[in-house]
């Protein structure tokens, strides 16, 4: 601390003046403090010659600055950082040098805990440094040191506490390591060599915490001076804690070792892997992806918990009209049923529920996936392995020679896959698959853009289901929205409410409680289902746009994503704000193309032929990736 000698002289004179301590003992400690550059106040309290609170009160009265008991305070340095544009108002180095701690900031006034309130030069220097009015409050060296640890190292303390408690949180986590086909189980509770290292404990803690909290994804993000761990819960990312920066590489290496394919020596390119976890009797798959960034490797882990998989179509709670369309689609003997939406929108859950509905001992149901997300008894599931030559295309060709009744394709990504899928649908097979598009009508545009002739798309597609996942309002704390917070009537109609629905409309809003995250808990599906009919087929064959298809479908009663959300807001399931966050207006075509024309092929490409997918000199030709 700066100016130790000056503070000691001032305190020595103050104590002599009030006669609170024997002068001989005081002189001895004063000499020791001067010789070892220690604070006289700290020595007095340590030797038991004066009570800490008495000392604070004495200095506060003499200096004219109020005392404070830091032991009874909760520190939120992050709140001060937010007020100071994300930066520390007082750095940790300044805090140690001057013997101060930032307590609170309101406007241009910073409340500062100080050991030495007599050091005017120090206070002036800090005032110039922080560009704030300083309001000193008197404390002690011990209390400020403790507060500093709680303020600047709160996340590290939290991580340390989590690792110390891992015996109660993660002992039942077991990882199945499949490297080199070795299927021995590796217990993450720390029984092997090096298993007690901080990185191993921390990774185990992160996984255990994420599973317990019902997170769908874990993000480990490196920055210049810190590492951030975030969990995606109910579709929204929440920052959980910041591990020490020094543990970053060890954590990433540990995660790579736990996977089946990732190389710990390779840090310059993206990698993919998979971890199989068992916790509390539940089998959980974790898909891992690493991405090189400026300050290290960012790791994203997607958690696939079999216990979260829907048991049947009825458990999805779709609108009755949507459920009828899906039922008619999966009951058809042949054709394509497509589920679309962004990553994490519940497409896989819907597809697996459809597969469970069609499974029987009389039907041969086969899937081709990358990777197989959920292993289900009774399904013939194929895991794509590009390194070994097992692609979607080669797997589908083999499946079509396996006498299938129903085929599920994990995702249609390229021209070869869509061509084989269309061929399968045309030759008496029911095909279920997913695509990444924004809504149901634009899926037709995407398929034609991938090289499928419009008449083939029109004749093979049975229905297209577009899906999103919205957050449910917490049942414990949701409250009616005050009337003065409602949008104007014309705005509600513009959003998609019918004029008669606006009258008497009752909406709910999030509040927040101890049982939820910001007023939301759990998710539900927003779904629009486009079922093919003669009018839509004529429009597609004639090169009609997605807007034209949407208008015809809505005239036939299609419930759009926006409309599905508004209906759930009326029922009090979600908020209007959440609906607007996930959907666009029914008159907006974000990814619209003027006309749907088949993709022009170069001389090195060919469309669907009777012999199967196009090939040139033994190499499969793929369409460009989705925009």
Coordinates of C-alpha atoms in Angstrom, one line a residue:
X1 CA 0.0 0.0 0.0
X2 CA 1.2 3.5 -0.9
X3 CA 2.4 5.9 1.9
X4 CA 2.5 3.3 4.7
X5 CA 4.9 5.3 6.8
X6 CA 2.7 8.4 6.8
X7 CA -0.4 6.4 7.8
X8 CA 1.5 4.7 10.6
X9 CA 2.7 8.0 12.1
X10 CA -0.8 9.5 11.9
X11 CA -2.4 6.4 13.6
X12 CA 0.3 6.3 16.2
X13 CA -0.4 9.9 17.2
X14 CA -4.1 9.3 17.2
X15 CA -3.9 6.3 19.5
X16 CA -1.6 8.1 21.9
X17 CA -4.0 11.0 22.0
X18 CA -6.9 8.8 23.0
X19 CA -4.8 6.5 25.3
X20 CA -6.5 3.4 24.1
X21 CA -3.3 1.3 24.0
X22 CA -0.3 0.9 26.4
X23 CA 2.3 3.3 25.0
X24 CA 5.2 0.8 25.4
X25 CA 3.4 -1.9 23.4
X26 CA 2.3 0.7 20.8
X27 CA 5.9 1.9 20.4
X28 CA 7.2 -1.6 19.9
X29 CA 4.6 -2.3 17.2
X30 CA 5.2 1.1 15.6
X31 CA 9.0 0.3 15.3
X32 CA 8.2 -3.2 13.9
X33 CA 5.8 -1.7 11.4
X34 CA 8.4 0.8 10.2
X35 CA 11.2 -1.8 10.0
X36 CA 9.1 -4.3 7.9
X37 CA 6.9 -1.7 6.0
X38 CA 3.8 -3.1 7.5
X39 CA 0.6 -1.4 8.5
X40 CA 0.4 -0.5 12.2
X41 CA -3.3 -1.0 12.1
X42 CA -3.0 -4.5 10.9
X43 CA -0.4 -5.4 13.6
X44 CA -2.6 -3.9 16.3
X45 CA -5.6 -6.0 15.3
X46 CA -3.6 -9.1 14.8
X47 CA -2.0 -8.8 18.3
X48 CA -5.5 -8.3 19.8
X49 CA -4.6 -4.8 21.2
X50 CA -7.6 -3.2 19.6
X51 CA -10.9 -4.4 18.0
X52 CA -11.1 -3.8 14.3
X53 CA -14.5 -2.0 14.4
X54 CA -13.2 0.2 17.2
X55 CA -10.2 1.1 15.1
X56 CA -12.4 1.9 12.0
X57 CA -14.6 4.1 14.1
X58 CA -11.7 6.0 15.6
X59 CA -10.1 6.7 12.2
X60 CA -13.5 7.6 10.7
X61 CA -14.2 10.1 13.4
X62 CA -10.8 11.7 13.1
X63 CA -10.7 11.9 9.3
X64 CA -14.4 13.0 8.9
X65 CA -15.2 10.1 6.5
X66 CA -17.8 7.5 7.4
X67 CA -16.9 3.9 8.5
X68 CA -18.0 0.8 6.7
X69 CA -18.1 -2.9 7.7
X70 CA -17.2 -4.7 4.4
X71 CA -17.8 -8.1 5.9
X72 CA -21.5 -7.5 5.9
X73 CA -21.6 -6.4 2.2
X74 CA -22.2 -8.3 -1.0
X75 CA -19.9 -7.1 -3.9
X76 CA -21.1 -6.8 -7.5
X77 CA -18.1 -5.6 -9.4
X78 CA -19.8 -6.6 -12.6
X79 CA -22.5 -4.0 -12.1
X80 CA -19.8 -1.3 -11.8
X81 CA -18.1 -2.6 -14.9
X82 CA -21.4 -2.3 -16.9
X83 CA -21.7 1.3 -15.8
X84 CA -18.1 1.9 -16.9
X85 CA -18.5 0.4 -20.4
X86 CA -17.4 -3.0 -19.4
X87 CA -14.1 -1.9 -17.9
X88 CA -12.9 -2.0 -14.2
X89 CA -13.3 1.5 -12.7
X90 CA -10.3 0.6 -10.4
X91 CA -7.9 -2.1 -11.7
X92 CA -6.8 -4.9 -9.3
X93 CA -3.3 -3.4 -9.4
X94 CA -4.5 0.0 -8.4
X95 CA -6.6 -1.6 -5.6
X96 CA -3.5 -3.3 -4.2
X97 CA -1.2 -0.3 -4.6
X98 CA -3.5 2.2 -3.0
X99 CA -5.3 -0.1 -0.5
X100 CA -8.8 0.7 -1.9
X101 CA -11.8 -1.1 -3.2
X102 CA -14.7 0.1 -5.4
X103 CA -18.0 -0.3 -3.6
X104 CA -20.7 1.4 -5.6
X105 CA -21.1 4.0 -8.4
X106 CA -24.0 6.4 -8.9
X107 CA -23.7 8.9 -11.7
X108 CA -20.3 10.7 -11.3
X109 CA -19.8 9.6 -7.7
X110 CA -17.7 6.6 -6.8
X111 CA -17.9 5.2 -3.3
X112 CA -14.4 3.9 -2.4
X113 CA -13.4 1.8 0.6
X114 CA -10.0 3.0 1.8
X115 CA -7.5 2.0 4.4
X116 CA -5.8 5.4 4.6
X117 CA -8.3 8.2 4.4
X118 CA -5.5 10.8 5.2
X119 CA -3.7 10.3 1.9
X120 CA -5.0 13.3 0.0
X121 CA -2.5 12.8 -2.9
X122 CA -3.7 9.2 -3.4
X123 CA -7.4 10.3 -3.5
X124 CA -6.5 13.1 -6.0
X125 CA -4.7 10.7 -8.2
X126 CA -7.6 8.3 -8.2
X127 CA -10.0 11.1 -8.9
X128 CA -8.0 12.1 -12.0
X129 CA -7.7 8.4 -13.1
X130 CA -11.4 7.5 -12.9
X131 CA -12.7 10.9 -13.7
X132 CA -15.3 10.6 -10.9
X133 CA -16.0 12.3 -7.6
X134 CA -14.5 10.1 -4.9
X135 CA -16.5 9.4 -1.7
X136 CA -14.1 7.6 0.7
X137 CA -15.4 5.3 3.4
X138 CA -13.0 3.9 6.1
X139 CA -12.1 0.2 6.3
X140 CA -9.1 -2.0 7.2
X141 CA -6.4 -3.8 5.2
X142 CA -7.8 -7.2 6.0
X143 CA -11.4 -6.3 5.0
X144 CA -10.3 -4.7 1.8
X145 CA -8.1 -7.6 0.8
X146 CA -10.9 -10.0 1.4
X147 CA -13.3 -7.8 -0.6
X148 CA -10.8 -7.6 -3.4
X149 CA -10.7 -11.4 -3.7
X150 CA -14.4 -11.6 -3.7
X151 CA -14.7 -8.8 -6.3
X152 CA -11.9 -9.5 -8.8
X153 CA -11.8 -13.3 -8.5
X154 CA -15.5 -14.1 -7.8
X155 CA -15.8 -16.4 -10.9
X156 CA -12.6 -18.2 -10.0
X157 CA -13.9 -18.8 -6.5
X158 CA -17.1 -20.1 -7.9
X159 CA -15.3 -22.5 -10.2
X160 CA -13.1 -23.6 -7.3
X161 CA -16.2 -24.2 -5.2
X162 CA -17.8 -26.2 -8.0
X163 CA -14.8 -28.4 -8.4
X164 CA -14.6 -29.0 -4.6
X165 CA -18.2 -30.0 -4.6
X166 CA -17.9 -32.2 -7.7
X167 CA -18.1 -35.3 -5.6
X168 CA -21.8 -34.6 -5.0
X169 CA -22.6 -33.2 -8.4
X170 CA -20.7 -35.5 -10.9
X171 CA -19.8 -38.8 -9.4
X172 CA -22.5 -40.6 -11.4
X173 CA -21.2 -39.2 -14.8
X174 CA -19.5 -41.9 -16.9
X175 CA -18.0 -41.2 -20.3
X176 CA -17.7 -44.0 -22.9
X177 CA -14.5 -43.4 -24.8
X178 CA -14.7 -45.0 -28.2
X179 CA -11.2 -44.1 -29.5
X180 CA -9.9 -46.9 -31.6
X181 CA -13.0 -49.0 -31.0
X182 CA -12.1 -49.3 -27.3
X183 CA -15.4 -49.3 -25.5
X184 CA -14.1 -49.4 -21.9
X185 CA -15.9 -47.0 -19.7
X186 CA -14.0 -44.1 -18.2
X187 CA -15.3 -42.8 -14.9
X188 CA -15.0 -39.1 -14.7
X189 CA -15.0 -39.1 -10.9
X190 CA -11.2 -39.1 -11.0
X191 CA -10.0 -42.6 -10.5
X192 CA -7.3 -42.8 -13.2
X193 CA -3.9 -41.1 -13.6
X194 CA -4.2 -37.4 -13.9
X195 CA -7.9 -37.6 -13.2
X196 CA -7.7 -35.2 -10.2
X197 CA -6.2 -32.4 -12.4
X198 CA -8.2 -29.1 -12.3
X199 CA -9.0 -29.3 -16.0
X200 CA -10.6 -32.7 -15.6
X201 CA -12.6 -31.6 -12.6
X202 CA -13.7 -28.4 -14.4
X203 CA -14.9 -30.2 -17.6
X204 CA -16.7 -32.8 -15.5
X205 CA -18.4 -30.0 -13.5
X206 CA -19.4 -28.0 -16.6
X207 CA -21.0 -31.1 -18.2
X208 CA -22.8 -32.1 -14.9
X209 CA -24.1 -28.5 -14.4
X210 CA -25.4 -28.3 -17.9
X211 CA -27.2 -31.6 -17.8
X212 CA -28.7 -30.8 -14.4
X213 CA -30.0 -27.4 -15.6
X214 CA -31.5 -28.9 -18.7
X215 CA -29.2 -27.0 -21.1
X216 CA -29.2 -27.9 -24.8
X217 CA -25.8 -26.5 -25.6
X218 CA -22.5 -25.6 -23.8
X219 CA -20.4 -22.8 -25.2
X220 CA -16.7 -22.4 -24.0
X221 CA -15.5 -19.1 -25.5
X222 CA -11.9 -17.8 -25.2
X223 CA -11.2 -14.0 -25.1
X224 CA -8.0 -12.1 -24.6
X225 CA -8.0 -12.1 -20.8
X226 CA -10.8 -14.5 -19.8
X227 CA -12.8 -17.5 -20.7
X228 CA -16.6 -17.5 -20.8
X229 CA -18.8 -20.5 -20.3
X230 CA -22.4 -20.1 -21.4
X231 CA -25.4 -22.6 -21.3
X232 CA -28.3 -22.4 -23.8
X233 CA -31.4 -23.0 -21.7
X234 CA -34.9 -22.7 -23.3
X235 CA -33.3 -21.4 -26.4
X236 CA -31.4 -18.5 -24.8
X237 CA -27.7 -18.3 -23.8
X238 CA -26.9 -17.6 -20.1
X239 CA -23.4 -16.8 -18.9
X240 CA -22.7 -19.2 -16.0
X241 CA -19.1 -18.5 -15.0
X242 CA -15.6 -17.6 -16.2
X243 CA -12.9 -20.2 -15.6
X244 CA -9.3 -18.9 -15.2
X245 CA -7.7 -18.1 -18.6
X246 CA -4.7 -20.3 -17.7
X247 CA -7.0 -23.4 -17.8
X248 CA -8.3 -22.7 -21.3
X249 CA -6.0 -25.0 -23.3
X250 CA -6.1 -27.8 -20.7
X251 CA -10.0 -27.7 -20.8
X252 CA -10.1 -27.9 -24.6
X253 CA -7.5 -30.7 -24.7
X254 CA -9.5 -32.7 -22.1
X255 CA -12.7 -32.3 -24.1
X256 CA -10.9 -33.5 -27.3
X257 CA -9.5 -36.5 -25.4
X258 CA -13.0 -37.5 -24.3
X259 CA -14.3 -37.5 -27.9
X260 CA -14.0 -40.3 -30.4
X261 CA -12.2 -38.4 -33.3
X262 CA -10.7 -35.1 -32.3
X263 CA -7.0 -34.5 -32.4
X264 CA -5.6 -32.6 -29.4
X265 CA -2.4 -31.6 -31.4
X266 CA -4.5 -29.8 -34.1
X267 CA -5.6 -26.3 -33.1
X268 CA -5.7 -24.6 -36.4
X269 CA -8.8 -26.0 -38.0
X270 CA -12.3 -26.9 -37.0
X271 CA -12.9 -30.4 -35.6
X272 CA -16.0 -32.5 -34.8
X273 CA -16.4 -35.2 -32.2
X274 CA -18.8 -37.0 -30.0
X275 CA -18.9 -37.9 -26.3
X276 CA -21.3 -40.5 -24.8
X277 CA -22.3 -39.8 -21.2
X278 CA -24.3 -41.7 -18.7
X279 CA -25.7 -39.7 -15.8
X280 CA -28.2 -40.9 -13.2
X281 CA -29.1 -43.8 -15.5
X282 CA -29.8 -41.7 -18.5
X283 CA -27.8 -42.1 -21.8
X284 CA -26.7 -38.7 -23.1
X285 CA -24.8 -38.0 -26.3
X286 CA -22.8 -34.8 -26.6
X287 CA -21.8 -33.5 -30.1
X288 CA -18.6 -31.5 -29.9
X289 CA -17.3 -28.9 -32.4
X290 CA -14.2 -26.8 -32.0
X291 CA -13.6 -23.6 -33.9
X292 CA -10.2 -21.6 -34.0
X293 CA -10.7 -18.0 -33.0
X294 CA -8.4 -15.1 -32.4
X295 CA -7.8 -15.9 -28.8
X296 CA -8.0 -19.7 -28.8
X297 CA -10.4 -22.5 -29.7
X298 CA -14.1 -22.0 -29.1
X299 CA -15.9 -25.2 -28.2
X300 CA -19.6 -25.9 -28.6
X301 CA -21.1 -29.0 -27.1
X302 CA -24.7 -30.0 -28.0
X303 CA -26.4 -32.1 -25.4
X304 CA -28.8 -34.8 -26.7
X305 CA -30.7 -36.3 -23.8
X306 CA -32.8 -39.4 -24.7
X307 CA -35.1 -38.6 -21.8
X308 CA -36.1 -35.4 -23.6
X309 CA -37.2 -37.3 -26.8
X310 CA -40.9 -37.2 -27.4
X311 CA -42.7 -40.5 -27.0
X312 CA -45.4 -40.0 -29.6
X313 CA -46.9 -37.4 -31.9
X314 CA -49.5 -36.5 -29.3
X315 CA -46.9 -35.4 -26.8
X316 CA -45.7 -32.7 -29.2
X317 CA -48.9 -30.7 -28.6
X318 CA -49.2 -29.4 -32.2
X319 CA -52.3 -27.6 -33.3
X320 CA -55.0 -30.1 -34.3
X321 CA -55.0 -28.9 -37.9
X322 CA -51.2 -29.4 -38.1
X323 CA -51.4 -32.8 -36.5
X324 CA -54.0 -34.0 -39.1
X325 CA -51.7 -32.9 -42.0
X326 CA -48.8 -34.8 -40.4
X327 CA -51.0 -37.9 -39.9
X328 CA -52.1 -37.9 -43.5
X329 CA -48.5 -37.5 -44.6
X330 CA -47.1 -40.4 -42.6
X331 CA -50.1 -42.6 -43.5
X332 CA -49.3 -42.2 -47.2
X333 CA -47.7 -45.2 -48.9
X334 CA -45.1 -43.0 -50.7
X335 CA -43.9 -39.4 -51.1
X336 CA -41.8 -37.0 -49.0
X337 CA -42.7 -35.4 -45.7
X338 CA -40.2 -32.6 -44.9
X339 CA -39.5 -30.8 -41.6
X340 CA -37.7 -27.4 -41.8
X341 CA -36.3 -24.9 -39.5
X342 CA -33.0 -23.6 -38.1
X343 CA -30.6 -25.6 -35.9
X344 CA -32.1 -26.4 -32.5
X345 CA -35.7 -25.9 -33.6
X346 CA -36.9 -29.4 -32.7
X347 CA -36.8 -31.0 -36.1
X348 CA -35.2 -34.2 -35.0
X349 CA -37.8 -34.6 -32.2
X350 CA -40.6 -34.2 -34.7
X351 CA -39.0 -36.7 -37.1
X352 CA -38.4 -39.4 -34.5
X353 CA -42.0 -39.0 -33.2
X354 CA -43.2 -39.6 -36.8
X355 CA -40.9 -42.6 -37.1
X356 CA -42.4 -44.1 -33.9
X357 CA -45.8 -43.6 -35.3
X358 CA -45.0 -45.6 -38.5
X359 CA -42.9 -48.3 -36.8
X360 CA -44.3 -51.8 -36.8
X361 CA -43.2 -55.4 -37.3
X362 CA -44.7 -55.3 -40.8
X363 CA -42.6 -52.3 -42.1
X364 CA -38.9 -51.9 -42.7
X365 CA -37.9 -48.5 -41.4
X366 CA -34.3 -47.3 -42.0
X367 CA -32.6 -44.0 -41.2
X368 CA -29.3 -42.4 -42.4
X369 CA -28.0 -39.7 -40.1
X370 CA -24.9 -37.7 -39.3
X371 CA -24.7 -38.4 -36.5
X372 CA -27.3 -40.8 -35.1
X373 CA -28.8 -38.5 -32.5
X374 CA -31.0 -41.0 -30.6
X375 CA -30.7 -44.7 -30.8
X376 CA -34.2 -46.3 -30.9
X377 CA -35.0 -49.9 -30.7
X378 CA -36.7 -51.2 -33.8
X379 CA -35.1 -48.7 -36.2
X380 CA -32.3 -49.7 -38.6
X381 CA -30.1 -46.6 -38.1
X382 CA -27.0 -45.9 -40.3
X383 CA -24.3 -43.5 -39.1
X384 CA -22.7 -41.6 -42.0
X385 CA -18.9 -41.8 -41.9
X386 CA -17.4 -39.7 -44.7
X387 CA -13.8 -40.8 -43.9
X388 CA -14.7 -44.4 -44.6
X389 CA -16.6 -43.5 -47.7
X390 CA -20.1 -43.9 -46.2
X391 CA -21.8 -40.7 -47.4
X392 CA -25.5 -39.8 -47.4
X393 CA -25.5 -40.8 -51.1
X394 CA -23.8 -44.1 -50.8
X395 CA -25.9 -45.0 -47.7
X396 CA -29.1 -44.1 -49.5
X397 CA -28.2 -46.2 -52.5
X398 CA -27.6 -49.2 -50.3
X399 CA -30.8 -48.6 -48.3
X400 CA -32.9 -48.6 -51.4
X401 CA -31.6 -52.2 -52.1
X402 CA -32.6 -53.2 -48.6
X403 CA -36.3 -53.4 -49.4
X404 CA -37.3 -50.3 -47.2
X405 CA -40.9 -49.1 -46.6
X406 CA -39.9 -45.9 -44.9
X407 CA -36.6 -44.0 -45.1
X408 CA -35.6 -41.1 -42.8
X409 CA -32.7 -38.9 -44.0
X410 CA -31.2 -36.8 -41.2
X411 CA -30.7 -33.8 -43.4
X412 CA -30.8 -33.0 -47.1
X413 CA -27.7 -31.0 -47.7
X414 CA -26.7 -31.4 -51.4
X415 CA -27.9 -32.2 -54.9
X416 CA -27.0 -35.9 -54.7
X417 CA -29.0 -36.5 -51.6
X418 CA -32.2 -34.7 -52.8
X419 CA -32.0 -36.5 -56.1
X420 CA -31.9 -39.9 -54.4
X421 CA -34.7 -38.9 -52.0
X422 CA -36.9 -37.8 -54.8
X423 CA -36.2 -41.0 -56.7
X424 CA -37.1 -43.1 -53.6
X425 CA -40.3 -41.1 -53.1
X426 CA -41.3 -41.7 -56.8
X427 CA -40.6 -45.5 -56.5
X428 CA -43.0 -46.3 -53.7
X429 CA -41.2 -45.3 -50.5
X430 CA -42.2 -42.9 -47.8
X431 CA -39.3 -40.5 -47.2
X432 CA -38.9 -38.3 -44.1
X433 CA -36.2 -35.6 -43.9
X434 CA -35.2 -32.1 -42.9
X435 CA -34.0 -29.0 -44.6
X436 CA -32.7 -25.6 -43.4
X437 CA -35.2 -23.1 -44.6
X438 CA -37.1 -20.2 -43.0
X439 CA -40.7 -21.4 -43.7
X440 CA -42.7 -24.0 -45.5
X441 CA -43.3 -22.3 -48.9
X442 CA -39.7 -21.3 -49.3
X443 CA -38.7 -25.0 -49.0
X444 CA -40.1 -25.6 -52.4
X445 CA -37.9 -22.9 -53.8
X446 CA -34.8 -24.4 -52.1
X447 CA -35.5 -27.9 -53.5
X448 CA -35.9 -26.5 -57.1
X449 CA -32.7 -24.5 -56.6
X450 CA -30.9 -27.7 -55.7
X451 CA -31.6 -29.0 -59.2
X452 CA -35.0 -30.8 -58.9
X453 CA -37.5 -30.2 -61.7
X454 CA -40.6 -28.4 -60.5
X455 CA -42.9 -31.2 -61.7
X456 CA -40.9 -33.7 -59.7
X457 CA -41.0 -31.6 -56.6
X458 CA -44.8 -31.0 -57.0
X459 CA -45.5 -34.8 -57.4
X460 CA -43.3 -36.1 -54.6
X461 CA -43.8 -33.6 -51.7
X462 CA -46.7 -34.6 -49.4
X463 CA -46.4 -31.9 -46.8
X464 CA -43.8 -29.5 -45.4
X465 CA -43.7 -28.7 -41.7
X466 CA -41.8 -25.5 -40.6
X467 CA -40.9 -25.4 -37.0
X468 CA -39.6 -23.1 -34.3
X469 CA -39.3 -23.4 -30.5
X470 CA -40.6 -20.6 -28.4
X471 CA -40.2 -20.1 -24.6
X472 CA -43.1 -20.8 -22.3
X473 CA -44.1 -18.3 -19.7
X474 CA -43.4 -19.5 -16.2
X475 CA -46.7 -20.8 -14.7
X476 CA -45.6 -19.6 -11.2
X477 CA -45.0 -16.0 -11.9
X478 CA -46.6 -14.9 -15.2
X479 CA -49.0 -12.0 -14.9
X480 CA -51.6 -10.2 -17.1
X481 CA -50.1 -7.5 -19.3
X482 CA -51.4 -4.0 -18.2
X483 CA -53.8 -2.5 -20.8
X484 CA -51.6 0.6 -21.2
X485 CA -48.7 -1.7 -22.4
X486 CA -50.7 -3.2 -25.3
X487 CA -49.8 -2.2 -28.8
X488 CA -52.4 -0.1 -30.6
X489 CA -55.3 -1.9 -32.2
X490 CA -54.1 -1.3 -35.8
X491 CA -50.7 -2.7 -34.8
X492 CA -52.2 -5.9 -33.3
X493 CA -54.2 -6.4 -36.5
X494 CA -51.1 -5.8 -38.5
X495 CA -49.3 -8.4 -36.5
X496 CA -51.9 -11.0 -37.4
X497 CA -54.7 -10.9 -35.0
X498 CA -58.2 -10.8 -36.4
X499 CA -60.2 -7.7 -35.7
X500 CA -62.8 -9.6 -33.6
X501 CA -59.9 -11.2 -31.5
X502 CA -58.5 -7.8 -30.6
X503 CA -61.7 -6.9 -28.6
X504 CA -61.3 -8.4 -25.2
X505 CA -57.8 -9.7 -25.9
X506 CA -55.9 -10.7 -22.8
X507 CA -52.2 -11.2 -23.0
X508 CA -49.7 -12.3 -20.4
X509 CA -46.2 -11.1 -19.7
X510 CA -43.0 -12.5 -18.0
X511 CA -42.2 -11.5 -14.5
X512 CA -39.4 -13.7 -13.1
X513 CA -39.1 -15.8 -10.0
X514 CA -36.8 -18.3 -8.3
X515 CA -38.2 -21.2 -10.4
X516 CA -37.6 -19.7 -13.9
X517 CA -35.2 -17.8 -16.0
X518 CA -36.4 -14.2 -16.6
X519 CA -40.1 -15.3 -16.5
X520 CA -39.8 -18.2 -18.9
X521 CA -39.5 -21.9 -18.2
X522 CA -39.7 -24.7 -20.8
X523 CA -40.4 -24.4 -24.6
X524 CA -43.2 -25.2 -27.0
X525 CA -43.4 -25.7 -30.8
X526 CA -44.5 -23.0 -33.2
X527 CA -45.5 -24.9 -36.4
X528 CA -46.8 -24.2 -39.8
X529 CA -47.8 -27.1 -42.1
X530 CA -48.2 -26.8 -45.9
X531 CA -50.1 -29.7 -47.4
X532 CA -49.9 -30.2 -51.2
X533 CA -53.1 -29.9 -53.2
X534 CA -53.8 -29.5 -56.9
X535 CA -53.7 -25.7 -56.9
X536 CA -50.3 -25.6 -55.2
X537 CA -48.9 -28.2 -57.6
X538 CA -50.1 -26.2 -60.6
X539 CA -48.4 -23.1 -59.1
X540 CA -45.1 -24.9 -58.6
X541 CA -45.1 -26.5 -62.1
X542 CA -45.9 -23.1 -63.5
X543 CA -42.9 -21.5 -61.8
X544 CA -44.9 -19.6 -59.2
X545 CA -43.0 -17.9 -56.3
X546 CA -43.0 -18.7 -52.6
X547 CA -45.4 -15.7 -52.0
X548 CA -47.9 -17.2 -54.5
X549 CA -47.7 -20.6 -52.8
X550 CA -48.1 -19.0 -49.4
X551 CA -51.2 -17.1 -50.5
X552 CA -52.8 -20.3 -51.9
X553 CA -51.9 -22.3 -48.7
X554 CA -53.3 -19.6 -46.4
X555 CA -56.5 -19.4 -48.5
X556 CA -56.8 -23.2 -47.8
X557 CA -56.5 -22.6 -44.1
X558 CA -52.7 -23.0 -43.4
X559 CA -51.7 -21.7 -40.0
X560 CA -48.5 -19.7 -40.4
X561 CA -45.7 -19.5 -37.8
X562 CA -46.8 -16.0 -36.8
X563 CA -50.4 -17.1 -36.5
X564 CA -49.5 -20.2 -34.4
X565 CA -47.5 -17.9 -32.1
X566 CA -50.3 -15.3 -31.7
X567 CA -52.7 -18.1 -30.8
X568 CA -50.4 -19.3 -28.1
X569 CA -50.0 -15.8 -26.8
X570 CA -53.8 -15.5 -26.6
X571 CA -53.9 -18.8 -24.5
X572 CA -51.3 -17.4 -22.1
X573 CA -48.7 -19.9 -23.0
X574 CA -46.1 -17.3 -24.2
X575 CA -45.7 -13.6 -24.5
X576 CA -46.3 -11.4 -27.5
X577 CA -42.7 -10.3 -27.3
X578 CA -41.5 -13.9 -27.7
X579 CA -43.8 -14.5 -30.7
X580 CA -42.4 -11.4 -32.5
X581 CA -38.8 -12.6 -31.7
X582 CA -39.3 -15.9 -33.6
X583 CA -41.6 -15.0 -36.5
X584 CA -42.1 -12.5 -39.3
X585 CA -45.3 -11.0 -40.6
X586 CA -47.4 -13.0 -43.1
X587 CA -46.8 -10.4 -45.8
X588 CA -43.0 -10.6 -45.6
X589 CA -41.0 -13.0 -47.8
X590 CA -37.5 -12.7 -46.5
X591 CA -35.8 -15.2 -48.7
X592 CA -38.1 -14.8 -51.7
X593 CA -36.9 -15.4 -55.3
X594 CA -38.9 -14.0 -58.2
X595 CA -39.6 -17.3 -59.9
X596 CA -38.7 -20.9 -59.1
X597 CA -36.8 -22.2 -62.0
X598 CA -34.8 -25.4 -62.1
X599 CA -31.1 -24.9 -61.5
X600 CA -29.0 -24.6 -64.7
X601 CA -26.5 -27.3 -64.9
X602 CA -23.1 -26.9 -66.4
X603 CA -21.6 -29.5 -68.8
X604 CA -20.1 -31.3 -65.7
X605 CA -23.5 -31.7 -64.1
X606 CA -26.6 -33.6 -64.9
X607 CA -30.1 -33.8 -63.4
X608 CA -31.8 -36.9 -62.2
X609 CA -31.5 -39.9 -64.6
X610 CA -33.0 -43.2 -64.6
X611 CA -29.7 -44.7 -63.5
X612 CA -29.6 -42.6 -60.2
X613 CA -27.6 -39.5 -59.1
X614 CA -25.3 -37.7 -61.4
X615 CA -21.7 -38.7 -61.4
X616 CA -18.8 -37.3 -63.4
X617 CA -15.6 -39.4 -63.8
X618 CA -16.5 -41.3 -60.6
X619 CA -16.9 -38.2 -58.5
X620 CA -20.3 -37.1 -57.1
X621 CA -21.4 -33.6 -58.0
X622 CA -22.8 -31.6 -55.1
X623 CA -24.9 -28.5 -55.3
X624 CA -23.6 -25.3 -53.5
X625 CA -24.3 -25.1 -49.8
X626 CA -27.5 -23.4 -48.7
X627 CA -27.4 -19.6 -48.6

